[in-house]
mmCIF file as gemmi writes it, N, C-alpha and C atoms, coordinates in Angstrom:
data_model
loop_
_atom_site.group_PDB
_atom_site.id
_atom_site.type_symbol
_atom_site.label_atom_id
_atom_site.label_alt_id
_atom_site.label_comp_id
_atom_site.label_asym_id
_atom_site.label_entity_id
_atom_site.label_seq_id
_atom_site.pdbx_PDB_ins_code
_atom_site.Cartn_x
_atom_site.Cartn_y
_atom_site.Cartn_z
_atom_site.occupancy
_atom_site.B_iso_or_equiv
_atom_site.pdbx_formal_charge
_atom_site.auth_seq_id
_atom_site.auth_asym_id
_atom_site.pdbx_PDB_model_num
ATOM 1 N N . UNK Axp A 1 ? 0.84 -1.169 0 1 0 ? 1 A 1
ATOM 2 C CA . UNK Axp A 1 ? 0 0 0 1 0 ? 1 A 1
ATOM 3 C C . UNK Axp A 1 ? 0.896 1.248 0 1 0 ? 1 A 1
ATOM 4 N N . UNK Axp A 2 ? 0.537 2.226 -0.818 1 0 ? 2 A 1
ATOM 5 C CA . UNK Axp A 2 ? 1.333 3.445 -0.926 1 0 ? 2 A 1
ATOM 6 C C . UNK Axp A 2 ? 1.138 4.331 0.299 1 0 ? 2 A 1
ATOM 7 N N . UNK Axp A 3 ? 2.21 4.978 0.709 1 0 ? 3 A 1
ATOM 8 C CA . UNK Axp A 3 ? 2.135 5.916 1.823 1 0 ? 3 A 1
ATOM 9 C C . UNK Axp A 3 ? 2.08 7.331 1.274 1 0 ? 3 A 1
ATOM 10 N N . UNK Axp A 4 ? 1.311 8.159 1.915 1 0 ? 4 A 1
ATOM 11 C CA . UNK Axp A 4 ? 1.241 9.556 1.516 1 0 ? 4 A 1
ATOM 12 C C . UNK Axp A 4 ? 0.993 10.414 2.745 1 0 ? 4 A 1
ATOM 13 N N . UNK Axp A 5 ? 1.324 11.676 2.634 1 0 ? 5 A 1
ATOM 14 C CA . UNK Axp A 5 ? 1.124 12.6 3.751 1 0 ? 5 A 1
ATOM 15 C C . UNK Axp A 5 ? -0.171 13.367 3.536 1 0 ? 5 A 1
ATOM 16 N N . UNK Axp A 6 ? -1.008 13.38 4.544 1 0 ? 6 A 1
ATOM 17 C CA . UNK Axp A 6 ? -2.269 14.101 4.486 1 0 ? 6 A 1
ATOM 18 C C . UNK Axp A 6 ? -2.056 15.485 5.099 1 0 ? 6 A 1
ATOM 19 N N . UNK Axp A 7 ? -2.075 16.555 4.269 1 0 ? 7 A 1
ATOM 20 C CA . UNK Axp A 7 ? -1.818 17.893 4.819 1 0 ? 7 A 1
ATOM 21 C C . UNK Axp A 7 ? -2.895 18.351 5.801 1 0 ? 7 A 1
ATOM 22 N N . UNK Axp A 8 ? -4.093 17.818 5.706 1 0 ? 8 A 1
ATOM 23 C CA . UNK Axp A 8 ? -5.176 18.205 6.607 1 0 ? 8 A 1
ATOM 24 C C . UNK Axp A 8 ? -5.023 17.592 7.992 1 0 ? 8 A 1
ATOM 25 N N . UNK Axp A 9 ? -4.212 16.562 8.111 1 0 ? 9 A 1
ATOM 26 C CA . UNK Axp A 9 ? -4.013 15.918 9.408 1 0 ? 9 A 1
ATOM 27 C C . UNK Axp A 9 ? -3.068 16.73 10.295 1 0 ? 9 A 1
ATOM 28 N N . UNK Axp A 10 ? -2.179 17.51 9.699 1 0 ? 10 A 1
ATOM 29 C CA . UNK Axp A 10 ? -1.197 18.247 10.485 1 0 ? 10 A 1
ATOM 30 C C . UNK Axp A 10 ? -1.447 19.751 10.528 1 0 ? 10 A 1
ATOM 31 N N . UNK Axp A 11 ? -2.253 20.284 9.628 1 0 ? 11 A 1
ATOM 32 C CA . UNK Axp A 11 ? -2.51 21.725 9.566 1 0 ? 11 A 1
ATOM 33 C C . UNK Axp A 11 ? -3.91 22.041 10.061 1 0 ? 11 A 1
ATOM 34 N N . UNK Axp A 12 ? -4.071 23.197 10.639 1 0 ? 12 A 1
ATOM 35 C CA . UNK Axp A 12 ? -5.384 23.664 11.077 1 0 ? 12 A 1
ATOM 36 C C . UNK Axp A 12 ? -6.18 24.079 9.842 1 0 ? 12 A 1
ATOM 37 N N . UNK Axp A 13 ? -7.34 23.473 9.607 1 0 ? 13 A 1
ATOM 38 C CA . UNK Axp A 13 ? -8.104 23.786 8.39 1 0 ? 13 A 1
ATOM 39 C C . UNK Axp A 13 ? -8.826 25.129 8.457 1 0 ? 13 A 1
ATOM 40 N N . UNK Axp A 14 ? -8.855 25.766 9.638 1 0 ? 14 A 1
ATOM 41 C CA . UNK Axp A 14 ? -9.541 27.049 9.774 1 0 ? 14 A 1
ATOM 42 C C . UNK Axp A 14 ? -8.565 28.195 9.511 1 0 ? 14 A 1
ATOM 43 N N . UNK Axp A 15 ? -9.023 29.183 8.759 1 0 ? 15 A 1
ATOM 44 C CA . UNK Axp A 15 ? -8.256 30.406 8.545 1 0 ? 15 A 1
ATOM 45 C C . UNK Axp A 15 ? -9.152 31.586 8.892 1 0 ? 15 A 1
ATOM 46 N N . UNK Axp A 16 ? -8.564 32.636 9.467 1 0 ? 16 A 1
ATOM 47 C CA . UNK Axp A 16 ? -9.361 33.8 9.829 1 0 ? 16 A 1
ATOM 48 C C . UNK Axp A 16 ? -9.765 34.534 8.559 1 0 ? 16 A 1
ATOM 49 N N . UNK Axp A 17 ? -11.055 34.717 8.395 1 0 ? 17 A 1
ATOM 50 C CA . UNK Axp A 17 ? -11.559 35.448 7.242 1 0 ? 17 A 1
ATOM 51 C C . UNK Axp A 17 ? -11.61 36.93 7.586 1 0 ? 17 A 1
ATOM 52 N N . UNK Axp A 18 ? -11.587 37.762 6.587 1 0 ? 18 A 1
ATOM 53 C CA . UNK Axp A 18 ? -11.622 39.205 6.808 1 0 ? 18 A 1
ATOM 54 C C . UNK Axp A 18 ? -13.048 39.723 6.675 1 0 ? 18 A 1
ATOM 55 N N . UNK Axp A 19 ? -13.954 39.051 7.337 1 0 ? 19 A 1
ATOM 56 C CA . UNK Axp A 19 ? -15.368 39.417 7.3 1 0 ? 19 A 1
ATOM 57 C C . UNK Axp A 19 ? -15.925 39.404 8.71 1 0 ? 19 A 1
ATOM 58 N N . UNK Axp A 20 ? -16.974 40.168 8.906 1 0 ? 20 A 1
ATOM 59 C CA . UNK Axp A 20 ? -17.665 40.185 10.183 1 0 ? 20 A 1
ATOM 60 C C . UNK Axp A 20 ? -18.911 39.32 10.107 1 0 ? 20 A 1
ATOM 61 N N . UNK Axp A 21 ? -19.303 38.773 11.252 1 0 ? 21 A 1
ATOM 62 C CA . UNK Axp A 21 ? -20.483 37.929 11.361 1 0 ? 21 A 1
ATOM 63 C C . UNK Axp A 21 ? -21.72 38.722 10.934 1 0 ? 21 A 1
ATOM 64 N N . UNK Axp A 22 ? -22.6 38.077 10.198 1 0 ? 22 A 1
ATOM 65 C CA . UNK Axp A 22 ? -23.831 38.716 9.744 1 0 ? 22 A 1
ATOM 66 C C . UNK Axp A 22 ? -24.832 38.877 10.874 1 0 ? 22 A 1
ATOM 67 N N . UNK Axp A 23 ? -24.653 38.129 11.969 1 0 ? 23 A 1
ATOM 68 C CA . UNK Axp A 23 ? -25.578 38.201 13.104 1 0 ? 23 A 1
ATOM 69 C C . UNK Axp A 23 ? -25.098 39.131 14.21 1 0 ? 23 A 1
ATOM 70 N N . UNK Axp A 24 ? -23.865 38.947 14.662 1 0 ? 24 A 1
ATOM 71 C CA . UNK Axp A 24 ? -23.41 39.681 15.847 1 0 ? 24 A 1
ATOM 72 C C . UNK Axp A 24 ? -22.229 40.621 15.585 1 0 ? 24 A 1
ATOM 73 N N . UNK Axp A 25 ? -21.614 40.54 14.403 1 0 ? 25 A 1
ATOM 74 C CA . UNK Axp A 25 ? -20.479 41.399 14.097 1 0 ? 25 A 1
ATOM 75 C C . UNK Axp A 25 ? -19.136 40.838 14.527 1 0 ? 25 A 1
ATOM 76 N N . UNK Axp A 26 ? -19.114 39.622 15.083 1 0 ? 26 A 1
ATOM 77 C CA . UNK Axp A 26 ? -17.86 38.988 15.486 1 0 ? 26 A 1
ATOM 78 C C . UNK Axp A 26 ? -17.022 38.584 14.286 1 0 ? 26 A 1
ATOM 79 N N . UNK Axp A 27 ? -15.818 38.126 14.541 1 0 ? 27 A 1
ATOM 80 C CA . UNK Axp A 27 ? -14.913 37.709 13.47 1 0 ? 27 A 1
ATOM 81 C C . UNK Axp A 27 ? -15.3 36.33 12.951 1 0 ? 27 A 1
ATOM 82 N N . UNK Axp A 28 ? -15.232 36.172 11.633 1 0 ? 28 A 1
ATOM 83 C CA . UNK Axp A 28 ? -15.537 34.886 11.013 1 0 ? 28 A 1
ATOM 84 C C . UNK Axp A 28 ? -14.253 34.112 10.737 1 0 ? 28 A 1
ATOM 85 N N . UNK Axp A 29 ? -14.354 32.8 10.857 1 0 ? 29 A 1
ATOM 86 C CA . UNK Axp A 29 ? -13.281 31.882 10.489 1 0 ? 29 A 1
ATOM 87 C C . UNK Axp A 29 ? -13.802 31.01 9.374 1 0 ? 29 A 1
ATOM 88 N N . UNK Axp A 30 ? -12.974 30.797 8.343 1 0 ? 30 A 1
ATOM 89 C CA . UNK Axp A 30 ? -13.402 30.012 7.187 1 0 ? 30 A 1
ATOM 90 C C . UNK Axp A 30 ? -12.87 28.592 7.275 1 0 ? 30 A 1
ATOM 91 N N . UNK Axp A 31 ? -13.766 27.653 7.045 1 0 ? 31 A 1
ATOM 92 C CA . UNK Axp A 31 ? -13.387 26.247 6.922 1 0 ? 31 A 1
ATOM 93 C C . UNK Axp A 31 ? -13.442 25.946 5.43 1 0 ? 31 A 1
ATOM 94 N N . UNK Axp A 32 ? -12.315 26.149 4.746 1 0 ? 32 A 1
ATOM 95 C CA . UNK Axp A 32 ? -12.274 26.166 3.289 1 0 ? 32 A 1
ATOM 96 C C . UNK Axp A 32 ? -12.7 24.854 2.642 1 0 ? 32 A 1
ATOM 97 N N . UNK Axp A 33 ? -12.466 23.746 3.301 1 0 ? 33 A 1
ATOM 98 C CA . UNK Axp A 33 ? -12.808 22.452 2.717 1 0 ? 33 A 1
ATOM 99 C C . UNK Axp A 33 ? -14.315 22.358 2.483 1 0 ? 33 A 1
ATOM 100 N N . UNK Axp A 34 ? -15.094 22.874 3.419 1 0 ? 34 A 1
ATOM 101 C CA . UNK Axp A 34 ? -16.553 22.793 3.299 1 0 ? 34 A 1
ATOM 102 C C . UNK Axp A 34 ? -17.168 24.092 2.788 1 0 ? 34 A 1
ATOM 103 N N . UNK Axp A 35 ? -16.332 25.096 2.465 1 0 ? 35 A 1
ATOM 104 C CA . UNK Axp A 35 ? -16.793 26.377 1.961 1 0 ? 35 A 1
ATOM 105 C C . UNK Axp A 35 ? -17.823 26.999 2.897 1 0 ? 35 A 1
ATOM 106 N N . UNK Axp A 36 ? -17.463 27.014 4.19 1 0 ? 36 A 1
ATOM 107 C CA . UNK Axp A 36 ? -18.322 27.584 5.212 1 0 ? 36 A 1
ATOM 108 C C . UNK Axp A 36 ? -17.502 28.486 6.125 1 0 ? 36 A 1
ATOM 109 N N . UNK Axp A 37 ? -18.19 29.417 6.782 1 0 ? 37 A 1
ATOM 110 C CA . UNK Axp A 37 ? -17.559 30.293 7.761 1 0 ? 37 A 1
ATOM 111 C C . UNK Axp A 37 ? -18.322 30.195 9.073 1 0 ? 37 A 1
ATOM 112 N N . UNK Axp A 38 ? -17.577 30.256 10.176 1 0 ? 38 A 1
ATOM 113 C CA . UNK Axp A 38 ? -18.177 30.178 11.506 1 0 ? 38 A 1
ATOM 114 C C . UNK Axp A 38 ? -17.712 31.385 12.313 1 0 ? 38 A 1
ATOM 115 N N . UNK Axp A 39 ? -18.631 31.944 13.112 1 0 ? 39 A 1
ATOM 116 C CA . UNK Axp A 39 ? -18.321 33.101 13.95 1 0 ? 39 A 1
ATOM 117 C C . UNK Axp A 39 ? -17.661 32.633 15.245 1 0 ? 39 A 1
ATOM 118 N N . UNK Axp A 40 ? -16.585 33.328 15.651 1 0 ? 40 A 1
ATOM 119 C CA . UNK Axp A 40 ? -15.904 32.956 16.891 1 0 ? 40 A 1
ATOM 120 C C . UNK Axp A 40 ? -16.685 33.398 18.122 1 0 ? 40 A 1
ATOM 121 N N . UNK Axp A 41 ? -17.632 34.317 17.963 1 0 ? 41 A 1
ATOM 122 C CA . UNK Axp A 41 ? -18.421 34.812 19.092 1 0 ? 41 A 1
ATOM 123 C C . UNK Axp A 41 ? -19.689 33.993 19.31 1 0 ? 41 A 1
ATOM 124 N N . UNK Axp A 42 ? -20.595 34.006 18.308 1 0 ? 42 A 1
ATOM 125 C CA . UNK Axp A 42 ? -21.912 33.377 18.491 1 0 ? 42 A 1
ATOM 126 C C . UNK Axp A 42 ? -22.004 31.985 17.865 1 0 ? 42 A 1
ATOM 127 N N . UNK Axp A 43 ? -20.94 31.547 17.191 1 0 ? 43 A 1
ATOM 128 C CA . UNK Axp A 43 ? -20.866 30.219 16.573 1 0 ? 43 A 1
ATOM 129 C C . UNK Axp A 43 ? -21.874 30.011 15.44 1 0 ? 43 A 1
ATOM 130 N N . UNK Axp A 44 ? -22.375 31.103 14.851 1 0 ? 44 A 1
ATOM 131 C CA . UNK Axp A 44 ? -23.265 30.979 13.701 1 0 ? 44 A 1
ATOM 132 C C . UNK Axp A 44 ? -22.468 30.461 12.511 1 0 ? 44 A 1
ATOM 133 N N . UNK Axp A 45 ? -23.132 29.694 11.667 1 0 ? 45 A 1
ATOM 134 C CA . UNK Axp A 45 ? -22.492 29.091 10.51 1 0 ? 45 A 1
ATOM 135 C C . UNK Axp A 45 ? -23.103 29.675 9.245 1 0 ? 45 A 1
ATOM 136 N N . UNK Axp A 46 ? -22.254 30.082 8.307 1 0 ? 46 A 1
ATOM 137 C CA . UNK Axp A 46 ? -22.699 30.674 7.045 1 0 ? 46 A 1
ATOM 138 C C . UNK Axp A 46 ? -21.957 30.012 5.898 1 0 ? 46 A 1
ATOM 139 N N . UNK Axp A 47 ? -22.608 29.95 4.734 1 0 ? 47 A 1
ATOM 140 C CA . UNK Axp A 47 ? -21.886 29.502 3.551 1 0 ? 47 A 1
ATOM 141 C C . UNK Axp A 47 ? -21.012 30.658 3.077 1 0 ? 47 A 1
ATOM 142 N N . UNK Axp A 48 ? -19.894 30.357 2.461 1 0 ? 48 A 1
ATOM 143 C CA . UNK Axp A 48 ? -18.99 31.379 1.964 1 0 ? 48 A 1
ATOM 144 C C . UNK Axp A 48 ? -19.701 32.293 0.976 1 0 ? 48 A 1
ATOM 145 N N . UNK Axp A 49 ? -20.532 31.724 0.107 1 0 ? 49 A 1
ATOM 146 C CA . UNK Axp A 49 ? -21.255 32.51 -0.88 1 0 ? 49 A 1
ATOM 147 C C . UNK Axp A 49 ? -22.188 33.516 -0.214 1 0 ? 49 A 1
ATOM 148 N N . UNK Axp A 50 ? -22.85 33.105 0.878 1 0 ? 50 A 1
ATOM 149 C CA . UNK Axp A 50 ? -23.766 33.99 1.607 1 0 ? 50 A 1
ATOM 150 C C . UNK Axp A 50 ? -23.018 35.204 2.166 1 0 ? 50 A 1
ATOM 151 N N . UNK Axp A 51 ? -21.829 34.988 2.712 1 0 ? 51 A 1
ATOM 152 C CA . UNK Axp A 51 ? -21.038 36.076 3.279 1 0 ? 51 A 1
ATOM 153 C C . UNK Axp A 51 ? -20.546 37.001 2.166 1 0 ? 51 A 1
ATOM 154 N N . UNK Axp A 52 ? -20.069 36.429 1.059 1 0 ? 52 A 1
ATOM 155 C CA . UNK Axp A 52 ? -19.602 37.244 -0.061 1 0 ? 52 A 1
ATOM 156 C C . UNK Axp A 52 ? -20.736 38.099 -0.62 1 0 ? 52 A 1
ATOM 157 N N . UNK Axp A 53 ? -21.922 37.51 -0.752 1 0 ? 53 A 1
ATOM 158 C CA . UNK Axp A 53 ? -23.076 38.237 -1.278 1 0 ? 53 A 1
ATOM 159 C C . UNK Axp A 53 ? -23.462 39.394 -0.347 1 0 ? 53 A 1
ATOM 160 N N . UNK Axp A 54 ? -23.475 39.148 0.952 1 0 ? 54 A 1
ATOM 161 C CA . UNK Axp A 54 ? -23.812 40.193 1.919 1 0 ? 54 A 1
ATOM 162 C C . UNK Axp A 54 ? -22.773 41.309 1.881 1 0 ? 54 A 1
ATOM 163 N N . UNK Axp A 55 ? -21.506 40.967 1.732 1 0 ? 55 A 1
ATOM 164 C CA . UNK Axp A 55 ? -20.44 41.962 1.662 1 0 ? 55 A 1
ATOM 165 C C . UNK Axp A 55 ? -20.592 42.812 0.398 1 0 ? 55 A 1
ATOM 166 N N . UNK Axp A 56 ? -20.905 42.176 -0.737 1 0 ? 56 A 1
ATOM 167 C CA . UNK Axp A 56 ? -21.07 42.911 -1.987 1 0 ? 56 A 1
ATOM 168 C C . UNK Axp A 56 ? -22.265 43.856 -1.912 1 0 ? 56 A 1
ATOM 169 N N . UNK Axp A 57 ? -23.353 43.428 -1.307 1 0 ? 57 A 1
ATOM 170 C CA . UNK Axp A 57 ? -24.535 44.255 -1.152 1 0 ? 57 A 1
ATOM 171 C C . UNK Axp A 57 ? -24.23 45.45 -0.276 1 0 ? 57 A 1
ATOM 172 N N . UNK Axp A 58 ? -23.525 45.216 0.833 1 0 ? 58 A 1
ATOM 173 C CA . UNK Axp A 58 ? -23.157 46.286 1.765 1 0 ? 58 A 1
ATOM 174 C C . UNK Axp A 58 ? -22.258 47.321 1.075 1 0 ? 58 A 1
ATOM 175 N N . UNK Axp A 59 ? -21.312 46.859 0.281 1 0 ? 59 A 1
ATOM 176 C CA . UNK Axp A 59 ? -20.411 47.755 -0.436 1 0 ? 59 A 1
ATOM 177 C C . UNK Axp A 59 ? -21.168 48.577 -1.468 1 0 ? 59 A 1
ATOM 178 N N . UNK Axp A 60 ? -22.089 47.946 -2.182 1 0 ? 60 A 1
ATOM 179 C CA . UNK Axp A 60 ? -22.875 48.646 -3.196 1 0 ? 60 A 1
ATOM 180 C C . UNK Axp A 60 ? -23.744 49.722 -2.569 1 0 ? 60 A 1
ATOM 181 N N . UNK Axp A 61 ? -24.335 49.426 -1.413 1 0 ? 61 A 1
ATOM 182 C CA . UNK Axp A 61 ? -25.184 50.399 -0.735 1 0 ? 61 A 1
ATOM 183 C C . UNK Axp A 61 ? -24.36 51.572 -0.199 1 0 ? 61 A 1
ATOM 184 N N . UNK Axp A 62 ? -23.142 51.315 0.224 1 0 ? 62 A 1
ATOM 185 C CA . UNK Axp A 62 ? -22.299 52.371 0.776 1 0 ? 62 A 1
ATOM 186 C C . UNK Axp A 62 ? -21.827 53.348 -0.306 1 0 ? 62 A 1
ATOM 187 N N . UNK Axp A 63 ? -21.664 52.845 -1.517 1 0 ? 63 A 1
ATOM 188 C CA . UNK Axp A 63 ? -21.201 53.698 -2.608 1 0 ? 63 A 1
ATOM 189 C C . UNK Axp A 63 ? -22.326 54.391 -3.354 1 0 ? 63 A 1
ATOM 190 N N . UNK Axp A 64 ? -23.561 54.018 -3.078 1 0 ? 64 A 1
ATOM 191 C CA . UNK Axp A 64 ? -24.715 54.618 -3.785 1 0 ? 64 A 1
ATOM 192 C C . UNK Axp A 64 ? -25.132 55.938 -3.187 1 0 ? 64 A 1
């Protein structure tokens, strides 16, 4: 049987995202494998697409 190194076994799969929670304003952490973000404060879970869409809407409203 072939041996291989699993990078997910040794590295933390969470990375700090540069977005705020849509519910409480806390910092979001992205779990890139599942394309989801979780808030470090209230533990709410969001899809990455949902957060990106909310950010784009907020930016568009601020520039209008």
